[in-house]
mmCIF file of C-alpha atoms and ligand atoms in Angstrom:
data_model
loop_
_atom_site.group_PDB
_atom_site.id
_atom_site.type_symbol
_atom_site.label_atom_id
_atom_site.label_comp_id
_atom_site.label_asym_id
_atom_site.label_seq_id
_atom_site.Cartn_x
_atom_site.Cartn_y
_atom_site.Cartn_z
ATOM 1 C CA UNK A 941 -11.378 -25.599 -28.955
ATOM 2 C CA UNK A 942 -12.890 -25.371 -25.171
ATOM 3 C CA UNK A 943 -12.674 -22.763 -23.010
ATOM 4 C CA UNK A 944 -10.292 -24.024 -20.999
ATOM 5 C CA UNK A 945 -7.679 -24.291 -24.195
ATOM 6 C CA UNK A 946 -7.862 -20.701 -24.541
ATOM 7 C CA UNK A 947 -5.163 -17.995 -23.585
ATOM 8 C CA UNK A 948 -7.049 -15.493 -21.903
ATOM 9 C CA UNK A 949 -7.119 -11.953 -23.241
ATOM 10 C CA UNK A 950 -4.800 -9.563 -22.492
ATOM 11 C CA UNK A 951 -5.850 -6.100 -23.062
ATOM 12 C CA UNK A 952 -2.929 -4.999 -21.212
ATOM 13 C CA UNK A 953 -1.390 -1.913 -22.989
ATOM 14 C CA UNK A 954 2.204 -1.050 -23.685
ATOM 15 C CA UNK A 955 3.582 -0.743 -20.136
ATOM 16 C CA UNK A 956 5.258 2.247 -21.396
ATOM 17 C CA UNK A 957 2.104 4.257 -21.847
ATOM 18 C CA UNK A 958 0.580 3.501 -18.268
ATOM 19 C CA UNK A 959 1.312 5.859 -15.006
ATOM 20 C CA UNK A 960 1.193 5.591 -11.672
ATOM 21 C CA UNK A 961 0.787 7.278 -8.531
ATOM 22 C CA UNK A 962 2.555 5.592 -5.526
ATOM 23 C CA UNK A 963 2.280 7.190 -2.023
ATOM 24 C CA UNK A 964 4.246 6.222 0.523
ATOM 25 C CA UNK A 965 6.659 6.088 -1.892
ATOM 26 C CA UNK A 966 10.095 6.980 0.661
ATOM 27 C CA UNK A 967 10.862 3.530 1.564
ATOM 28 C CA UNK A 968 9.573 -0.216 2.108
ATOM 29 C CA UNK A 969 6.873 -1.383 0.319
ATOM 30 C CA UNK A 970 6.263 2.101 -1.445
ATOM 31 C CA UNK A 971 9.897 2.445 -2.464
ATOM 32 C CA UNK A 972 10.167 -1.478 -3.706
ATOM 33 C CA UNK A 973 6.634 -0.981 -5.698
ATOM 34 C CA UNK A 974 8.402 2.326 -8.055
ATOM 35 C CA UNK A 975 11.228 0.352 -8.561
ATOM 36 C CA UNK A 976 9.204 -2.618 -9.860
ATOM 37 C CA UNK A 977 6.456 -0.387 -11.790
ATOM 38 C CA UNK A 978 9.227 1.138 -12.968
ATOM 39 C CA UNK A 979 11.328 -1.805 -14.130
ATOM 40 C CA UNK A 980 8.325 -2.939 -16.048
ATOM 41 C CA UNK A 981 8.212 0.406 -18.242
ATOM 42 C CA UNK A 982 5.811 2.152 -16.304
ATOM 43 C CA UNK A 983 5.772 6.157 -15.859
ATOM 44 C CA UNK A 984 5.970 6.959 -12.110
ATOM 45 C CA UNK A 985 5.208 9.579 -9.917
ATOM 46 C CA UNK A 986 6.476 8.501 -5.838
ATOM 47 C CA UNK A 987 4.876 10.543 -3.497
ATOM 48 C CA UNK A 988 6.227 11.008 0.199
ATOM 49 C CA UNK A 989 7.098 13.830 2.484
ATOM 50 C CA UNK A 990 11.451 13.246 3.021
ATOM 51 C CA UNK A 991 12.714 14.547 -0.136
ATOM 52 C CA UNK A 992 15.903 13.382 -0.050
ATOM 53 C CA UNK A 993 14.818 9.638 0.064
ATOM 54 C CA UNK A 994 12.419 11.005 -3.010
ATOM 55 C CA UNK A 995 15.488 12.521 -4.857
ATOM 56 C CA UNK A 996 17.899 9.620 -4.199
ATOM 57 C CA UNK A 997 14.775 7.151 -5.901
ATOM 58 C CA UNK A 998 14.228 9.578 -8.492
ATOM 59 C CA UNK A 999 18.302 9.074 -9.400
ATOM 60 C CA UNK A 1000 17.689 5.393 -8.953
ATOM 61 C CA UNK A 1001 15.017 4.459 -11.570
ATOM 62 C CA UNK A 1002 14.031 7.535 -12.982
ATOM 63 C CA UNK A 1003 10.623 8.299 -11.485
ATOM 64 C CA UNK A 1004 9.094 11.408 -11.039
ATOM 65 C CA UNK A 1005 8.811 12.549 -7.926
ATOM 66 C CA UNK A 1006 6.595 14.891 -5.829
ATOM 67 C CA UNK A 1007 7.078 15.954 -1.741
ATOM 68 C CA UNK A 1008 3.260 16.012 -0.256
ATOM 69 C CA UNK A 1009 1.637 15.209 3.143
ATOM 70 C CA UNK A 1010 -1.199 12.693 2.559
ATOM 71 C CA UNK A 1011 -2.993 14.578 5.526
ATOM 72 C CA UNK A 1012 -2.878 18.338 4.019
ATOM 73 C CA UNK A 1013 -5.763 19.138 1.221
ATOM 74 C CA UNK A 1014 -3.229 22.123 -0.052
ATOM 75 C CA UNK A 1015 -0.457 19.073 -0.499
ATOM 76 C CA UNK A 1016 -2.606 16.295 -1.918
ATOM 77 C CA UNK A 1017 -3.897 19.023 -5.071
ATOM 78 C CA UNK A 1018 -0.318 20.165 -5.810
ATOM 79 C CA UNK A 1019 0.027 15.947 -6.378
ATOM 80 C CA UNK A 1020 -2.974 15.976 -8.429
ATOM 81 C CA UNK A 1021 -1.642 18.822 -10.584
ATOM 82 C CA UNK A 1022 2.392 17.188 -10.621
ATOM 83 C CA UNK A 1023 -0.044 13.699 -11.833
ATOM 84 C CA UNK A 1024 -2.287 14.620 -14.622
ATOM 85 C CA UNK A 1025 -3.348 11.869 -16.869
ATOM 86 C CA UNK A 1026 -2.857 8.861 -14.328
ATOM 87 C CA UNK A 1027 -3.706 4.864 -15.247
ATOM 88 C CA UNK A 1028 -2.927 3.532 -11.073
ATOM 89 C CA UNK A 1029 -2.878 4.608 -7.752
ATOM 90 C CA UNK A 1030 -0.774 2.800 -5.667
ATOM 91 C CA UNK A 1031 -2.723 4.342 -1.884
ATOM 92 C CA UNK A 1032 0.323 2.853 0.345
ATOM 93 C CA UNK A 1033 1.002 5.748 2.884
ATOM 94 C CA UNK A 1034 0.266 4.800 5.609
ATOM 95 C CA UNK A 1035 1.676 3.143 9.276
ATOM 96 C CA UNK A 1036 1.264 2.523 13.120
ATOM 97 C CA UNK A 1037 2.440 4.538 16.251
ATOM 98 C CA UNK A 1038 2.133 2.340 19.878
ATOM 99 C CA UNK A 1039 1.625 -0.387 20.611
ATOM 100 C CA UNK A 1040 -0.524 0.389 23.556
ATOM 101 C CA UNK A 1041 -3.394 -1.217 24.714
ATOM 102 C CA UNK A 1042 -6.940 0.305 24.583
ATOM 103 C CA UNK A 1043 -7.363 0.862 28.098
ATOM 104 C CA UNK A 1044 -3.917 3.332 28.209
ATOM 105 C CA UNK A 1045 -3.665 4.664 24.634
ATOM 106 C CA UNK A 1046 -3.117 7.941 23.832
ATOM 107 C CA UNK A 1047 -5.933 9.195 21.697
ATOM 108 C CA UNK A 1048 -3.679 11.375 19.872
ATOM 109 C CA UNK A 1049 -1.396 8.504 18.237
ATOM 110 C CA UNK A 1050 -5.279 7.401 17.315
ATOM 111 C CA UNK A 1051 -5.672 10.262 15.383
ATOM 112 C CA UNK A 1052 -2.380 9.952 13.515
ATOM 113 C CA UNK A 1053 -3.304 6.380 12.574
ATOM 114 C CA UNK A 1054 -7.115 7.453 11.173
ATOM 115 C CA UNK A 1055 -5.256 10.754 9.800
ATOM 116 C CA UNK A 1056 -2.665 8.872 7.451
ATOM 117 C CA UNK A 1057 -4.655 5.416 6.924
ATOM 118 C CA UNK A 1058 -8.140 6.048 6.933
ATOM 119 C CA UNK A 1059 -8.338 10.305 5.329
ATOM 120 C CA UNK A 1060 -5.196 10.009 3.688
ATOM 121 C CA UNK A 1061 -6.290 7.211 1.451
ATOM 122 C CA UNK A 1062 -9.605 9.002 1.127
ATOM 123 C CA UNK A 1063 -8.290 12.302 0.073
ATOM 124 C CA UNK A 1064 -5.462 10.777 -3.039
ATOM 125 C CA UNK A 1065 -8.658 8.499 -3.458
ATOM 126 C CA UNK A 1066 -10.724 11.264 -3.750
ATOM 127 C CA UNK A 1067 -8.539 13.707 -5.954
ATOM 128 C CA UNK A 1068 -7.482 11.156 -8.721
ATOM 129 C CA UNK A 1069 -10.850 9.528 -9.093
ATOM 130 C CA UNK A 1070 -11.481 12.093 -12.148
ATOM 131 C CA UNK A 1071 -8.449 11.253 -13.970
ATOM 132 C CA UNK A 1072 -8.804 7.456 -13.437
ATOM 133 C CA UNK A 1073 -12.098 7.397 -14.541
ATOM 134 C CA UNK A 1074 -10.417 9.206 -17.847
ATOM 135 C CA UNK A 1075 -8.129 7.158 -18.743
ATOM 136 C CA UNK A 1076 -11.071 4.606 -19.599
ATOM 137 C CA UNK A 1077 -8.700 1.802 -17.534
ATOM 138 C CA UNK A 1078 -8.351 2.985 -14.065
ATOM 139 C CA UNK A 1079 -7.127 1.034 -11.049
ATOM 140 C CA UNK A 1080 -7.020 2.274 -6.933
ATOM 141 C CA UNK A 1081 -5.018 -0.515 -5.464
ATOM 142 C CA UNK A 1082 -5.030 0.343 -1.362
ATOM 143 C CA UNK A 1083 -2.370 -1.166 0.889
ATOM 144 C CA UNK A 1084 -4.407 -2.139 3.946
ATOM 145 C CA UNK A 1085 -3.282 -5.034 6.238
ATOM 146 C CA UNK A 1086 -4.520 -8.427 7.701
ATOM 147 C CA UNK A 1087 -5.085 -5.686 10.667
ATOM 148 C CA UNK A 1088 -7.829 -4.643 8.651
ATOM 149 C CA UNK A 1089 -9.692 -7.575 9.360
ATOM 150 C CA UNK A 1090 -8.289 -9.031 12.941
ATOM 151 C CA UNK A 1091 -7.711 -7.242 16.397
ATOM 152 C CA UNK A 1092 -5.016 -8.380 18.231
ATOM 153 C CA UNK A 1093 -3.712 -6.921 21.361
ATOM 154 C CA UNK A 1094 -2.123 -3.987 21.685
ATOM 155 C CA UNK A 1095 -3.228 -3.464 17.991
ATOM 156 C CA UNK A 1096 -6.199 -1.285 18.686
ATOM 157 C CA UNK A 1097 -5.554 2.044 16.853
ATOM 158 C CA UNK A 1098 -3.700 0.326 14.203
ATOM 159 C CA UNK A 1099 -6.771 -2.350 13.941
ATOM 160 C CA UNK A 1100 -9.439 0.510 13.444
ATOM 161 C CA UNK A 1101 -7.375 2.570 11.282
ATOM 162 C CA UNK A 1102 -6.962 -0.160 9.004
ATOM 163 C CA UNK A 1103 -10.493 -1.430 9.230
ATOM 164 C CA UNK A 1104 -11.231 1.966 7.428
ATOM 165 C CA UNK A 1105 -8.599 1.545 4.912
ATOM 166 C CA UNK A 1106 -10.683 -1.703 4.360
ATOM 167 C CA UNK A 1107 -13.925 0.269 4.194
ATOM 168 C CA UNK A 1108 -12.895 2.773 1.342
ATOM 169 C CA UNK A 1109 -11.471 -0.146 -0.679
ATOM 170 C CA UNK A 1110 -14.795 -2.397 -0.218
ATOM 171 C CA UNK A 1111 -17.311 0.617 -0.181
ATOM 172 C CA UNK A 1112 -15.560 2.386 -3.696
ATOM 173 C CA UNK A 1113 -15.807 -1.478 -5.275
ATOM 174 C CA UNK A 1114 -19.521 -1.088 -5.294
ATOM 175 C CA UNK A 1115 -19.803 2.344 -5.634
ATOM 176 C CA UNK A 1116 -17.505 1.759 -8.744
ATOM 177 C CA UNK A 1117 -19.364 -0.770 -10.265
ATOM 178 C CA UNK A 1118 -20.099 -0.216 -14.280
ATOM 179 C CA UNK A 1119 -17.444 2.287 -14.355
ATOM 180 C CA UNK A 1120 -13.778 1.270 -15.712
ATOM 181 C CA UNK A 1121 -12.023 1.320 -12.861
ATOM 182 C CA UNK A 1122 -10.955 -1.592 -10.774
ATOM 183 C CA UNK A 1123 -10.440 -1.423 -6.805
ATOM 184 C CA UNK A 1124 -8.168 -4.005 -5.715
ATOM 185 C CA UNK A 1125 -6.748 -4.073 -1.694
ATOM 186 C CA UNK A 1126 -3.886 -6.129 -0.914
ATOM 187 C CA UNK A 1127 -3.523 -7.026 2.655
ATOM 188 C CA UNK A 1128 0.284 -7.540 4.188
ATOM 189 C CA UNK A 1129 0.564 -9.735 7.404
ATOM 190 C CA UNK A 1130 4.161 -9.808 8.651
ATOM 191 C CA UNK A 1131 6.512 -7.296 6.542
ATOM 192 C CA UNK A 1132 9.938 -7.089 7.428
ATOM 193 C CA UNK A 1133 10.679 -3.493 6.125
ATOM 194 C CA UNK A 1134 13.659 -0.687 7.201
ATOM 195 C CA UNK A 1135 10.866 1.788 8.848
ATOM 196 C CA UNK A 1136 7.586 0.370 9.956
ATOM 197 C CA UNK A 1137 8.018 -1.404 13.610
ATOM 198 C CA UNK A 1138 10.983 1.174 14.489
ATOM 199 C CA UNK A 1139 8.278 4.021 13.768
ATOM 200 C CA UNK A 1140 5.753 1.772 15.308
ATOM 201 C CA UNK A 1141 8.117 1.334 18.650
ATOM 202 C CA UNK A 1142 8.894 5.460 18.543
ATOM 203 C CA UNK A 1143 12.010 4.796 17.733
ATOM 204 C CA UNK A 1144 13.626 1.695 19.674
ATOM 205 C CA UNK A 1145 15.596 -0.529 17.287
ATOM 206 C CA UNK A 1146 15.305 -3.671 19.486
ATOM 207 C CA UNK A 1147 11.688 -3.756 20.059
ATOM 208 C CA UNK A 1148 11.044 -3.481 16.387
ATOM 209 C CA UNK A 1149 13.585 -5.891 15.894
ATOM 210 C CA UNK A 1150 11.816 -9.082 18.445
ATOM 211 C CA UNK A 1151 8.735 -8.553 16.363
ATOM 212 C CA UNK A 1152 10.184 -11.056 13.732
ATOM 213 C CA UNK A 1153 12.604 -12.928 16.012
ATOM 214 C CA UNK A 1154 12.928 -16.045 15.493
ATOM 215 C CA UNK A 1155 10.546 -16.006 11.876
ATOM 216 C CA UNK A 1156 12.493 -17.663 8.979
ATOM 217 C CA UNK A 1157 11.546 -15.433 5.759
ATOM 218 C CA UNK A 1158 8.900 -12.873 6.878
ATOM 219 C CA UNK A 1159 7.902 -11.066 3.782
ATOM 220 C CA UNK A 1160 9.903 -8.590 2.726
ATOM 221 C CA UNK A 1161 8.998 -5.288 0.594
ATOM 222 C CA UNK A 1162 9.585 -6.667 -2.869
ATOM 223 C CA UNK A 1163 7.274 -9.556 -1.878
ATOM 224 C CA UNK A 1164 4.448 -6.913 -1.272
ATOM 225 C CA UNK A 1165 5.472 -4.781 -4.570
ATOM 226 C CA UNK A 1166 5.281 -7.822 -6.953
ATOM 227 C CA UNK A 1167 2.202 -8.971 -5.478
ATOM 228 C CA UNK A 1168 1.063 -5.071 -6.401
ATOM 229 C CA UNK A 1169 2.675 -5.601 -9.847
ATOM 230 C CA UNK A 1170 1.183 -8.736 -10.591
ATOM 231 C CA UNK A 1171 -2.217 -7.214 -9.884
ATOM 232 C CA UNK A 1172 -2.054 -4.212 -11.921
ATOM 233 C CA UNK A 1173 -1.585 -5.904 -15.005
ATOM 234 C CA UNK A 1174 -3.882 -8.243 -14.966
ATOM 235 C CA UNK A 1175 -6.174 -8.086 -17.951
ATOM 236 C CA UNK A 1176 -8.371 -5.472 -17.218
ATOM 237 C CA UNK A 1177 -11.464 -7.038 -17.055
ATOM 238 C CA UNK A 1178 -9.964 -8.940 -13.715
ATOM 239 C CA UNK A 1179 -10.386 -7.617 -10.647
ATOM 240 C CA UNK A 1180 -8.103 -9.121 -7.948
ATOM 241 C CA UNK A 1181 -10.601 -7.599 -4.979
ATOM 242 C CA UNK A 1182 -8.648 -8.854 -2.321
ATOM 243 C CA UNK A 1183 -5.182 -10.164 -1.654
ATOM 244 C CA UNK A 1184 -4.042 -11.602 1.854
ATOM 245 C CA UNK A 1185 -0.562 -12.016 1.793
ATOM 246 C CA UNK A 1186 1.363 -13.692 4.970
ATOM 247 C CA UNK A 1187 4.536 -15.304 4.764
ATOM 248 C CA UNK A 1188 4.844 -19.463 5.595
ATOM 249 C CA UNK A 1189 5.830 -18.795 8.721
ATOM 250 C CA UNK A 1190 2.378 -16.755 9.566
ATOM 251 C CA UNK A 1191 -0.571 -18.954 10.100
ATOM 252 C CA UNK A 1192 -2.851 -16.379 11.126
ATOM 253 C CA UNK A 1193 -2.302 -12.835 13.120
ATOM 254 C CA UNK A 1194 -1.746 -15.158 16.426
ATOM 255 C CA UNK A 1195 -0.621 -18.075 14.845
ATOM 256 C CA UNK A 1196 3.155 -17.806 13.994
ATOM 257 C CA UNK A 1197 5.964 -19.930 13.522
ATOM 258 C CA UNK A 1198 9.003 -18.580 15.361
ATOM 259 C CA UNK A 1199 12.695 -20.550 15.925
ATOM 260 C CA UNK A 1200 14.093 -20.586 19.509
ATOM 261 C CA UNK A 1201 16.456 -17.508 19.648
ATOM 262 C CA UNK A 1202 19.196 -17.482 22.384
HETATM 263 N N1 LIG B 1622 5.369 -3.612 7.333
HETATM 264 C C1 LIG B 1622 4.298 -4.328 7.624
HETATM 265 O O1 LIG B 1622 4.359 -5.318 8.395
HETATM 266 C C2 LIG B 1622 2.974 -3.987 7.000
HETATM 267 C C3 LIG B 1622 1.960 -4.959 7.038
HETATM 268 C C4 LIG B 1622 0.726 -4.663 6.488
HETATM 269 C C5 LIG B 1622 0.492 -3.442 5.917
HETATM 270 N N2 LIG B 1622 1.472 -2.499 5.893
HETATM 271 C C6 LIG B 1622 1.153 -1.201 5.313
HETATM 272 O O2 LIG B 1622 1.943 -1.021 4.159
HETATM 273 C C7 LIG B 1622 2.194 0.369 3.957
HETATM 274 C C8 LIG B 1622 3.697 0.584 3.821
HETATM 275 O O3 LIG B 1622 4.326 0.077 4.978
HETATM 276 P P1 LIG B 1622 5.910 -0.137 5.075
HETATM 277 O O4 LIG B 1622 6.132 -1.366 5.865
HETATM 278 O O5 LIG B 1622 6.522 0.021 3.746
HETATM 279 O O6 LIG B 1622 6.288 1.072 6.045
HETATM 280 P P2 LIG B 1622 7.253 2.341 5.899
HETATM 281 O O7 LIG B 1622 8.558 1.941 5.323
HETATM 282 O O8 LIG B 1622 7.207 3.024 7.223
HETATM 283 O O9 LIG B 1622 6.523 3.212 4.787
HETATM 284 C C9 LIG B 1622 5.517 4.149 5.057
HETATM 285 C C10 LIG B 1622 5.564 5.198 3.966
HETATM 286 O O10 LIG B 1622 4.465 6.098 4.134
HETATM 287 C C11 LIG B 1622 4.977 7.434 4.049
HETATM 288 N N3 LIG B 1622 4.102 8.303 4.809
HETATM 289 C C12 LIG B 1622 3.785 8.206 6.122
HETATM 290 N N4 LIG B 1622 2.972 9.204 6.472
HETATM 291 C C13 LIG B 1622 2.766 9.942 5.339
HETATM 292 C C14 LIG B 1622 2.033 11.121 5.063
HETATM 293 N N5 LIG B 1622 1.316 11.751 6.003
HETATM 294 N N6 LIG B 1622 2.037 11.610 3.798
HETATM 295 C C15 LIG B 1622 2.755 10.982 2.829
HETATM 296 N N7 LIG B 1622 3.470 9.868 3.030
HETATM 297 C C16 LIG B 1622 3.476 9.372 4.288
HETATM 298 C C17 LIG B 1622 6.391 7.352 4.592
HETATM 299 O O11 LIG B 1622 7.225 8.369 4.051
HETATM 300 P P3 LIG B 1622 7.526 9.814 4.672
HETATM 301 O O12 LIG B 1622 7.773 9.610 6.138
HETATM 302 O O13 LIG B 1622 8.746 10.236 3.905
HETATM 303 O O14 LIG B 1622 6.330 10.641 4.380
HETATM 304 C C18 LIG B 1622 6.837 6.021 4.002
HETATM 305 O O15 LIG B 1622 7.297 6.198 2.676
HETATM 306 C C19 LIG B 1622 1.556 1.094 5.138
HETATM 307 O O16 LIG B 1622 0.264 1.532 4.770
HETATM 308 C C20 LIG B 1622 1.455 -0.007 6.189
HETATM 309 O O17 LIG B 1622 0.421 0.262 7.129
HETATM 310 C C21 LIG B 1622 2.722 -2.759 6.411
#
């Protein structure tokens, strides 16, 4: 027998004996990623601040659920304590405001970006690192974006705040190393989700909407949430570091595809 006749390993446990932490867990990507952890057996705890869209998920498949501001210390250890013994976290909160450019931008919708991105990330990071590190197979899997990596206009405070998402995922990696806990970052390009351009566009439908006129397929929530899947349960002895996900019709950040729309 070679090497390459071999099945690899699968140390995966019983699905039904991991949990997970998912913030950002109210809609999109967040929302789609409980519904496929918890499809697969997993135990969930979704994490968001709009209870109701909490409670109605909670009816839906069952999760746990717990209402907490990313942003607020006193918030983030009332999730540690609703957690306890925790396999994943799933560090998805997250978003943009403006689309301003650098010269005009208002420093506060800066601030909101690093706030949620950059220390929100850092502070579930932070919290559950103890119980990760516990549970002798641990995994932080941090929703940046290809804005983590490429400016674009009009991007700026999105483009930083993501940048720093990027940092805590590559800087834990090595801090990490020897330890049983794997740091994996997926990057989105294009998502078509319910929430994140309208937010992005304070609130006007049609500007969110021409972001993905005329794209055939961008990716959609569930795309991003079985990517997330798939990586978790991976044998544990692979580390997907990185995942860039774009849809076809995305080339690069400048580069895409679009139909003529009338
Ligand atoms: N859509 C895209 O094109 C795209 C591309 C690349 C990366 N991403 C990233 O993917 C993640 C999810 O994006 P999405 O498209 O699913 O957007 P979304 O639907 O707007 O989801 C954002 C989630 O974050 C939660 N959230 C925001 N601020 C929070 C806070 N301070 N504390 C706790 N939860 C907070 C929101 O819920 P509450 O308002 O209820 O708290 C919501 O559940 C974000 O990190 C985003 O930057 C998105």
């Amino acid at each position: 027998m070679t090497d390459s006749d071999r099945t690899p390993p699968n140390d995966q446990p019983d699905a039904g004996t991991l949990r997970a932490v998912v913030t950002g867990a109210s809609s999109g990507i967040g929302a789609a990623t409980v519904r496929r952890l918890r499809a697969e057996g997993w135990s969930v705890l979704a994490v968001a601040r709009r209870e109701d869209r909490l409670r109605a998920l909670a009816d839906d498949t069952g999760c746990e659920y717990c209402v907490a501001d990313v942003t607020k210390a006193e918030d983030v250890d009332t999730l540690v304590s609703r957690a306890g013994a925790v396999h994943a976290l799933v560090a998805n909160a997250g978003g943009a405001v403006g689309v301003d450019p650098v010269a005009d931008a208002d420093p506060a919708d800066w601030q909101a970006m690093y706030d949620v991105n950059v220390l929100g990330t850092l502070r579930v990071t932070q919290s559950l690192l103890p119980a990760l590190r516990a549970s002798g197979r641990g995994d932080v899997l941090i929703m940046s974006s290809t804005a983590g990596f490429v400016a674009y206009e009009g991007g700026g405070g999105y483009v930083a705040a993501k940048h720093g998402t990027h940092a805590i995922a590559a800087t834990l990696r090595l801090e990490l190393a020897g330890e049983p806990v794997r740091v994996i970052e997926i990057a989105p390009g294009m998502v078509k989700t319910d929430e994140f351009s309208v937010k992005r566009y304070r609130g006007d439908a049609a500007k969110a909407e021409a972001v993905y006129a005329g794209v055939d397929e961008p990716l959609t929530a569930v795309d991003v949430a079985d990517a997330v899947v798939w990586a978790l349960t991976r044998p544990h002895h692979v580390n997907v570091d990185l995942m860039v996900l774009r849809p076809l019709a995305q080339a690069a950040q400048h580069k895409v595809a679009r139909r003529a729309t009338t």
